[in-house]
Every structure is written in C-alpha cells, then in structure tokens.
PDB file of C-alpha atoms in Angstrom:
ATOM      1  CA  VAL A1472      81.898 -19.128  67.227  1.00  0.00           C
ATOM      2  CA  GLY A1473      83.533 -21.218  68.879  1.00  0.00           C
ATOM      3  CA  SER A1474      80.454 -22.357  70.518  1.00  0.00           C
ATOM      4  CA  GLU A1475      78.280 -22.371  67.642  1.00  0.00           C
ATOM      5  CA  MET A1476      80.223 -25.096  66.381  1.00  0.00           C
ATOM      6  CA  CYS A1477      80.002 -27.145  69.874  1.00  0.00           C
ATOM      7  CA  ILE A1478      76.616 -27.363  69.079  1.00  0.00           C
ATOM      8  CA  ARG A1479      76.214 -28.162  65.008  1.00  0.00           C
ATOM      9  CA  ASP A1480      78.640 -31.283  66.418  1.00  0.00           C
ATOM     10  CA  SER A1481      75.742 -32.156  68.615  1.00  0.00           C
ATOM     11  CA  PHE A1482      72.878 -31.306  65.676  1.00  0.00           C
ATOM     12  CA  TYR A1483      74.036 -32.079  62.359  1.00  0.00           C
ATOM     13  CA  THR A1484      74.619 -35.616  62.750  1.00  0.00           C
ATOM     14  CA  VAL A1485      70.960 -36.173  63.828  1.00  0.00           C
ATOM     15  CA  ASP A1486      70.477 -38.946  61.726  1.00  0.00           C
ATOM     16  CA  LYS A1487      73.552 -40.211  63.465  1.00  0.00           C
ATOM     17  CA  GLN A1488      72.770 -39.664  66.928  1.00  0.00           C
ATOM     18  CA  LYS A1489      69.866 -40.753  69.057  1.00  0.00           C
ATOM     19  CA  SER A1490      69.640 -38.695  71.372  1.00  0.00           C
ATOM     20  CA  LEU A1491      71.332 -34.304  72.089  1.00  0.00           C
ATOM     21  CA  GLN A1492      73.374 -33.731  74.166  1.00  0.00           C
ATOM     22  CA  VAL A1493      72.866 -29.459  73.941  1.00  0.00           C
ATOM     23  CA  ARG A1494      70.597 -28.658  77.084  1.00  0.00           C
ATOM     24  CA  PRO A1495      67.734 -25.688  76.436  1.00  0.00           C
ATOM     25  CA  GLU A1496      69.735 -23.076  79.588  1.00  0.00           C
ATOM     26  CA  GLN A1497      72.957 -23.836  77.328  1.00  0.00           C
ATOM     27  CA  VAL A1498      71.095 -22.663  74.239  1.00  0.00           C
ATOM     28  CA  ARG A1499      69.528 -19.774  75.500  1.00  0.00           C
ATOM     29  CA  TRP A1500      73.895 -19.345  76.938  1.00  0.00           C
ATOM     30  CA  PHE A1501      75.035 -19.763  73.571  1.00  0.00           C
ATOM     31  CA  ARG A1502      72.760 -16.668  72.169  1.00  0.00           C
ATOM     32  CA  TRP A1503      74.167 -13.683  74.843  1.00  0.00           C
ATOM     33  CA  GLU A1504      77.370 -15.035  75.156  1.00  0.00           C
ATOM     34  CA  ALA A1505      77.530 -13.616  70.684  1.00  0.00           C
ATOM     35  CA  LEU A1506      74.694 -10.625  72.174  1.00  0.00           C
ATOM     36  CA  MET A1507      77.364  -9.372  74.369  1.00  0.00           C
ATOM     37  CA  THR A1508      81.170  -9.638  71.789  1.00  0.00           C
ATOM     38  CA  TRP A1509      78.779  -7.609  69.703  1.00  0.00           C
ATOM     39  CA  LEU A1510      78.001  -5.313  71.927  1.00  0.00           C
ATOM     40  CA  SER A1511      81.459  -4.962  73.535  1.00  0.00           C
ATOM     41  CA  GLY A1512      82.687  -4.112  69.630  1.00  0.00           C
ATOM     42  CA  MET A1513      79.698  -1.819  69.119  1.00  0.00           C
ATOM     43  CA  VAL A1514      80.815   0.035  72.695  1.00  0.00           C
ATOM     44  CA  LEU A1515      84.763  -0.108  71.126  1.00  0.00           C
ATOM     45  CA  LEU A1516      83.120   1.347  67.643  1.00  0.00           C
ATOM     46  CA  PHE A1517      81.812   4.036  69.324  1.00  0.00           C
ATOM     47  CA  LEU A1518      84.068   5.115  71.700  1.00  0.00           C
ATOM     48  CA  VAL A1519      87.145   5.254  68.878  1.00  0.00           C
ATOM     49  CA  TYR A1520      85.109   6.336  65.687  1.00  0.00           C
ATOM     50  CA  TYR A1521      81.933   7.308  66.271  1.00  0.00           C
ATOM     51  CA  LEU A1522      82.213   9.443  69.727  1.00  0.00           C
ATOM     52  CA  SER A1523      85.454  10.363  67.867  1.00  0.00           C
ATOM     53  CA  SER A1524      87.356  12.195  64.863  1.00  0.00           C
ATOM     54  CA  GLY A1525      88.450   8.488  63.898  1.00  0.00           C
ATOM     55  CA  LEU A1526      85.549   8.111  61.856  1.00  0.00           C
ATOM     56  CA  ILE A1527      85.734  10.959  59.370  1.00  0.00           C
ATOM     57  CA  ASP A1528      89.343  12.074  57.590  1.00  0.00           C
ATOM     58  CA  PRO A1529      88.722  15.425  55.679  1.00  0.00           C
ATOM     59  CA  ASP A1530      91.050  14.460  52.405  1.00  0.00           C
ATOM     60  CA  VAL A1531      88.591  11.639  52.016  1.00  0.00           C
ATOM     61  CA  ALA A1532      85.638  13.312  52.051  1.00  0.00           C
ATOM     62  CA  ALA A1533      84.291  16.150  53.587  1.00  0.00           C
ATOM     63  CA  ILE A1534      81.119  14.772  55.360  1.00  0.00           C
ATOM     64  CA  SER A1535      80.007  15.299  58.430  1.00  0.00           C
ATOM     65  CA  GLN A1536      80.776  13.846  61.983  1.00  0.00           C
ATOM     66  CA  GLY A1537      76.576  12.880  62.187  1.00  0.00           C
ATOM     67  CA  LEU A1538      76.476  11.631  58.873  1.00  0.00           C
ATOM     68  CA  GLY A1539      79.696   9.847  58.610  1.00  0.00           C
ATOM     69  CA  ILE A1540      77.943   7.748  61.647  1.00  0.00           C
ATOM     70  CA  ALA A1541      74.507   7.452  59.257  1.00  0.00           C
ATOM     71  CA  ILE A1542      76.422   5.813  56.522  1.00  0.00           C
ATOM     72  CA  GLY A1543      78.060   3.774  59.611  1.00  0.00           C
ATOM     73  CA  LEU A1544      74.492   2.609  61.297  1.00  0.00           C
ATOM     74  CA  ALA A1545      73.384   1.576  57.248  1.00  0.00           C
ATOM     75  CA  VAL A1546      76.290  -0.650  56.555  1.00  0.00           C
ATOM     76  CA  LEU A1547      75.556  -2.167  59.472  1.00  0.00           C
ATOM     77  CA  ALA A1548      72.213  -3.725  59.529  1.00  0.00           C
ATOM     78  CA  GLY A1549      72.589  -3.024  55.400  1.00  0.00           C
ATOM     79  CA  GLY A1550      74.508  -5.722  55.402  1.00  0.00           C
ATOM     80  CA  TRP A1551      72.970  -8.019  57.244  1.00  0.00           C
ATOM     81  CA  ILE A1552      69.163  -7.249  55.269  1.00  0.00           C
ATOM     82  CA  VAL A1553      71.400  -8.085  52.216  1.00  0.00           C
ATOM     83  CA  TYR A1554      73.182 -10.965  53.351  1.00  0.00           C
ATOM     84  CA  ASP A1555      69.913 -13.007  54.998  1.00  0.00           C
ATOM     85  CA  LEU A1556      67.985 -12.167  51.908  1.00  0.00           C
ATOM     86  CA  ALA A1557      70.743 -13.660  49.483  1.00  0.00           C
ATOM     87  CA  ALA A1558      70.971 -16.982  52.095  1.00  0.00           C
ATOM     88  CA  GLN A1559      67.822 -17.278  51.234  1.00  0.00           C
ATOM     89  CA  SER A1560      67.483 -16.855  48.034  1.00  0.00           C
ATOM     90  CA  PRO A1561      68.628 -19.955  45.426  1.00  0.00           C
ATOM     91  CA  LEU A1562      72.027 -18.256  45.336  1.00  0.00           C
ATOM     92  CA  GLY A1563      72.450 -18.980  48.950  1.00  0.00           C
ATOM     93  CA  ARG A1564      71.493 -22.568  47.074  1.00  0.00           C
ATOM     94  CA  SER A1565      75.232 -22.888  45.974  1.00  0.00           C
ATOM     95  CA  GLU A1566      77.794 -22.140  47.725  1.00  0.00           C
ATOM     96  CA  VAL A1567      80.118 -21.446  44.593  1.00  0.00           C
ATOM     97  CA  SER A1568      77.976 -18.676  43.279  1.00  0.00           C
ATOM     98  CA  PHE A1569      76.749 -17.681  47.227  1.00  0.00           C
ATOM     99  CA  ALA A1570      80.789 -17.447  47.395  1.00  0.00           C
ATOM    100  CA  ILE A1571      81.739 -14.610  44.426  1.00  0.00           C
ATOM    101  CA  PHE A1572      78.023 -13.042  45.338  1.00  0.00           C
ATOM    102  CA  SER A1573      79.046 -12.193  49.239  1.00  0.00           C
ATOM    103  CA  LEU A1574      83.486 -11.595  47.697  1.00  0.00           C
ATOM    104  CA  LEU A1575      82.145  -8.948  45.108  1.00  0.00           C
ATOM    105  CA  THR A1576      79.965  -7.174  47.715  1.00  0.00           C
ATOM    106  CA  ILE A1577      82.368  -7.226  50.126  1.00  0.00           C
ATOM    107  CA  ALA A1578      85.373  -5.287  47.691  1.00  0.00           C
ATOM    108  CA  LEU A1579      82.506  -3.106  46.927  1.00  0.00           C
ATOM    109  CA  LEU A1580      81.934  -2.181  50.518  1.00  0.00           C
ATOM    110  CA  SER A1581      85.262  -1.505  50.931  1.00  0.00           C
ATOM    111  CA  TRP A1582      85.877   0.463  47.191  1.00  0.00           C
ATOM    112  CA  GLY A1583      83.040   2.558  49.107  1.00  0.00           C
ATOM    113  CA  LEU A1584      83.754   3.019  52.301  1.00  0.00           C
ATOM    114  CA  MET A1585      87.580   3.869  51.178  1.00  0.00           C
ATOM    115  CA  HIS A1586      86.011   6.896  49.603  1.00  0.00           C
ATOM    116  CA  ILE A1587      83.789   7.895  52.491  1.00  0.00           C
ATOM    117  CA  PHE A1588      85.623   6.899  55.793  1.00  0.00           C
ATOM    118  CA  SER A1589      88.937   7.519  56.665  1.00  0.00           C
ATOM    119  CA  GLY A1590      90.979   4.415  55.679  1.00  0.00           C
ATOM    120  CA  ARG A1591      91.166   2.913  58.997  1.00  0.00           C
ATOM    121  CA  ALA A1592      87.351   2.562  60.425  1.00  0.00           C
ATOM    122  CA  ALA A1593      86.354   1.542  56.570  1.00  0.00           C
ATOM    123  CA  TYR A1594      88.121  -1.019  57.800  1.00  0.00           C
ATOM    124  CA  ILE A1595      86.550  -2.307  60.408  1.00  0.00           C
ATOM    125  CA  HIS A1596      83.496  -1.449  59.431  1.00  0.00           C
ATOM    126  CA  VAL A1597      84.084  -4.064  57.247  1.00  0.00           C
ATOM    127  CA  GLY A1598      84.704  -6.623  60.266  1.00  0.00           C
ATOM    128  CA  ALA A1599      81.671  -4.399  62.132  1.00  0.00           C
ATOM    129  CA  MET A1600      79.435  -5.061  60.290  1.00  0.00           C
ATOM    130  CA  LEU A1601      80.356  -9.500  59.489  1.00  0.00           C
ATOM    131  CA  GLY A1602      80.430  -9.690  63.326  1.00  0.00           C
ATOM    132  CA  THR A1603      76.717  -8.731  62.565  1.00  0.00           C
ATOM    133  CA  ILE A1604      76.194 -10.753  60.516  1.00  0.00           C
ATOM    134  CA  MET A1605      77.612 -13.561  62.854  1.00  0.00           C
ATOM    135  CA  THR A1606      75.400 -12.000  66.350  1.00  0.00           C
ATOM    136  CA  ALA A1607      72.274 -12.372  64.091  1.00  0.00           C
ATOM    137  CA  ASN A1608      72.897 -15.754  62.618  1.00  0.00           C
ATOM    138  CA  VAL A1609      72.841 -16.744  65.744  1.00  0.00           C
ATOM    139  CA  TRP A1610      69.922 -15.044  67.028  1.00  0.00           C
ATOM    140  CA  PHE A1611      67.461 -15.652  64.092  1.00  0.00           C
ATOM    141  CA  ARG A1612      68.412 -17.884  62.700  1.00  0.00           C
ATOM    142  CA  ILE A1613      70.911 -20.519  63.945  1.00  0.00           C
ATOM    143  CA  LEU A1614      69.062 -20.508  67.434  1.00  0.00           C
ATOM    144  CA  PRO A1615      65.084 -20.474  67.635  1.00  0.00           C
ATOM    145  CA  SER A1616      65.909 -23.833  64.886  1.00  0.00           C
ATOM    146  CA  GLN A1617      68.026 -25.389  67.216  1.00  0.00           C
ATOM    147  CA  ARG A1618      65.178 -24.434  70.015  1.00  0.00           C
ATOM    148  CA  LYS A1619      62.716 -26.520  67.757  1.00  0.00           C
ATOM    149  CA  MET A1620      65.377 -28.680  67.083  1.00  0.00           C
ATOM    150  CA  ILE A1621      65.201 -28.676  71.551  1.00  0.00           C
ATOM    151  CA  ALA A1622      61.600 -28.448  72.010  1.00  0.00           C
ATOM    152  CA  ALA A1623      60.871 -32.077  69.367  1.00  0.00           C
ATOM    153  CA  ALA A1624      63.650 -33.983  71.021  1.00  0.00           C
ATOM    154  CA  ALA A1625      62.273 -32.831  73.916  1.00  0.00           C
ATOM    155  CA  THR A1626      58.738 -34.650  73.034  1.00  0.00           C
ATOM    156  CA  GLY A1627      59.691 -37.775  70.967  1.00  0.00           C
ATOM    157  CA  ALA A1628      58.643 -35.674  67.661  1.00  0.00           C
ATOM    158  CA  GLN A1629      60.493 -36.512  64.349  1.00  0.00           C
ATOM    159  CA  PHE A1630      63.276 -33.767  63.631  1.00  0.00           C
ATOM    160  CA  ASP A1631      62.614 -31.701  60.468  1.00  0.00           C
ATOM    161  CA  ALA A1632      65.655 -31.804  58.149  1.00  0.00           C
ATOM    162  CA  SER A1633      65.201 -28.349  56.582  1.00  0.00           C
ATOM    163  CA  LEU A1634      65.589 -26.779  60.624  1.00  0.00           C
ATOM    164  CA  SER A1635      69.002 -28.764  60.545  1.00  0.00           C
ATOM    165  CA  ALA A1636      69.978 -27.650  57.035  1.00  0.00           C
ATOM    166  CA  GLN A1637      69.038 -23.785  57.637  1.00  0.00           C
ATOM    167  CA  ALA A1638      71.548 -23.974  61.602  1.00  0.00           C
ATOM    168  CA  LYS A1639      73.844 -25.434  60.053  1.00  0.00           C
ATOM    169  CA  LEU A1640      74.353 -23.990  56.942  1.00  0.00           C
ATOM    170  CA  ARG A1641      73.776 -20.492  58.867  1.00  0.00           C
ATOM    171  CA  SER A1642      76.473 -21.859  61.514  1.00  0.00           C
ATOM    172  CA  LYS A1643      79.831 -22.695  58.388  1.00  0.00           C
ATOM    173  CA  HIS A1644      79.264 -18.606  57.063  1.00  0.00           C
ATOM    174  CA  ASN A1645      79.852 -17.564  60.732  1.00  0.00           C
ATOM    175  CA  THR A1646      83.171 -20.045  60.845  1.00  0.00           C
ATOM    176  CA  PHE A1647      83.815 -18.786  57.322  1.00  0.00           C
ATOM    177  CA  MET A1648      83.489 -14.856  58.644  1.00  0.00           C
ATOM    178  CA  ALA A1649      84.773 -15.314  62.021  1.00  0.00           C
ATOM    179  CA  VAL A1650      89.101 -15.778  60.949  1.00  0.00           C
ATOM    180  CA  PRO A1651      88.275 -12.417  57.824  1.00  0.00           C
ATOM    181  CA  VAL A1652      87.296 -10.108  61.057  1.00  0.00           C
ATOM    182  CA  VAL A1653      90.681 -11.428  62.908  1.00  0.00           C
ATOM    183  CA  PHE A1654      92.536 -11.132  60.342  1.00  0.00           C
ATOM    184  CA  ILE A1655      90.620  -7.140  60.264  1.00  0.00           C
ATOM    185  CA  MET A1656      91.421  -6.352  63.382  1.00  0.00           C
ATOM    186  CA  ILE A1657      94.864  -7.912  62.885  1.00  0.00           C
ATOM    187  CA  SER A1658      95.138  -5.812  60.330  1.00  0.00           C
ATOM    188  CA  ASN A1659      95.100  -1.919  62.741  1.00  0.00           C
ATOM    189  CA  HIS A1660      98.739  -2.727  64.213  1.00  0.00           C
ATOM    190  CA  PHE A1661      99.858  -3.082  60.107  1.00  0.00           C
ATOM    191  CA  PRO A1662      98.473   0.396  59.034  1.00  0.00           C
ATOM    192  CA  VAL A1663     101.387   0.776  55.716  1.00  0.00           C
ATOM    193  CA  ALA A1664     100.452  -2.729  54.429  1.00  0.00           C
ATOM    194  CA  THR A1665      96.955  -2.198  54.708  1.00  0.00           C
ATOM    195  CA  TYR A1666      94.333   0.672  55.848  1.00  0.00           C
ATOM    196  CA  GLY A1667      97.302   3.065  55.241  1.00  0.00           C
ATOM    197  CA  ASN A1668      98.172   1.506  52.080  1.00  0.00           C
ATOM    198  CA  PRO A1669      98.028   2.568  48.983  1.00  0.00           C
ATOM    199  CA  TYR A1670      95.225  -0.430  46.950  1.00  0.00           C
ATOM    200  CA  ALA A1671      94.217  -0.526  50.799  1.00  0.00           C
ATOM    201  CA  TRP A1672      90.890  -1.739  48.923  1.00  0.00           C
ATOM    202  CA  GLU A1673      92.440  -4.435  47.051  1.00  0.00           C
ATOM    203  CA  VAL A1674      94.208  -5.926  50.054  1.00  0.00           C
ATOM    204  CA  LEU A1675      91.041  -5.516  52.840  1.00  0.00           C
ATOM    205  CA  VAL A1676      89.276  -8.374  49.917  1.00  0.00           C
ATOM    206  CA  VAL A1677      92.433 -10.111  50.101  1.00  0.00           C
ATOM    207  CA  LEU A1678      92.204 -10.196  53.966  1.00  0.00           C
ATOM    208  CA  VAL A1679      88.553 -11.626  53.129  1.00  0.00           C
ATOM    209  CA  LEU A1680      88.931 -13.907  51.495  1.00  0.00           C
ATOM    210  CA  LEU A1681      92.957 -15.377  52.935  1.00  0.00           C
ATOM    211  CA  GLY A1682      90.347 -15.407  55.649  1.00  0.00           C
ATOM    212  CA  TRP A1683      87.930 -17.479  54.031  1.00  0.00           C
ATOM    213  CA  ILE A1684      90.802 -19.989  52.564  1.00  0.00           C
ATOM    214  CA  ALA A1685      92.334 -20.779  56.316  1.00  0.00           C
ATOM    215  CA  ALA A1686      88.170 -21.215  57.741  1.00  0.00           C
ATOM    216  CA  LYS A1687      88.344 -23.669  54.777  1.00  0.00           C
ATOM    217  CA  LEU A1688      91.594 -24.980  56.528  1.00  0.00           C
ATOM    218  CA  ILE A1689      90.343 -25.336  59.824  1.00  0.00           C
ATOM    219  CA  ARG A1690      87.204 -26.620  59.213  1.00  0.00           C
ATOM    220  CA  GLU A1691      88.239 -29.521  57.938  1.00  0.00           C
ATOM    221  CA  ALA A1692      91.068 -30.667  60.055  1.00  0.00           C
TER     222      ALA A1692
END
C-alpha cells in the first residue's frame, strides 16, 4: 500500500509536474511486491484453514472440508468480480453511494460466512477477500494505467486524464481496504471480543468501518 501511495503522489498531480519520477522497473517491482504479499497470505490460508481443521465448525454448519474450501475460494474470486463491476458502474462515481454499497455487501458476507465457517475462518476470509481485491487492483487496474502513462511520458505524448483518474480511484480504495485488513488480522488475538463474541459478524462490520475512518484520517494527515 505504501508503494502504491508513492506512485500515486508521482502520478496524480500530472498537471503540476513536467516529468514522471517513477521508472518502468520500479512499476514492475511494485507489481511483484503486491503479488508476493498476496501469495504468502494464500499459503497461510491453505496451511491454517484448508489443510487443517480450522475452517469448519460442526456446531455452525455440517459441511465437508471440500465444500468449505470451494466456498472460501469463491468468496475471494467473487469478491473481486463484484467490487470491480461496482467500481466501474455509475455507483463507483459516488464516494458515499459506493461506501454504503460496500459496507452493506461486507455486512451480508460477514453474516453469511459466520453461518458457514468457524468464527475465526469467517473473519479471515473477509480479510483475505479484501487483500485479493487490493492485489487485483494493483495488477489489473492501477499499474496497467500507470504503464500507459509512463509510455506516454517517454514519447512526449499528452496524458490521458482517465488513466490517472482510474489509478487514483483504485489506489484510494486500496488504502481504505488496507487498514481494515490489519484490524482483522489483529482481531484474531482477541477471540472473546471478536469472532467468539455473540455479535461476531456485527463486530467484524464495525472493525471494517473503523478501518475506513482510520484510513481517512491517515490520508488527510
């Protein structure tokens, strides 16, 4: 996220800058940095939940491990698809509307996962979904736009303002997802107050909302 913010500061003020300060090789590094972070998280997800007994709680739902894994992976892929379509739709043009849509979607997902997985696994899958969206943003939305901007700068061509706007929006979204992911990771150390709480899914939604508030304060600092 910090890397994306560094790129953002170099690109999103193109009207004020005469040249770009990010080289193509740096863009490639940010891309692989994001992927390796996501892959390390996926390895842990498989080791701790998919290849062990941490995913399913028989007292919550009597489903097989295989079905649980399929649901978990569908959440990660489906989360990106729903987010990306919403971000490109008219809904994505309104910050308030998109925030409300996102919070309601996360609330519904949190409630649903708490009725399928163990509480801890439900929390982690919401965090993993946000992390997947962040990585996909970097690979498929942020850096492709910025590579085109670098190519334009190299030839002296005029910048396409829509490229800057696209990269800026997705980078901003990533900032607002990064803090909730950290909060969800920390929540695993406080089971009584979080995933073990009678109001576990509501607590998860509050953690996401607090993460957004913290991200907004960080951006404005």
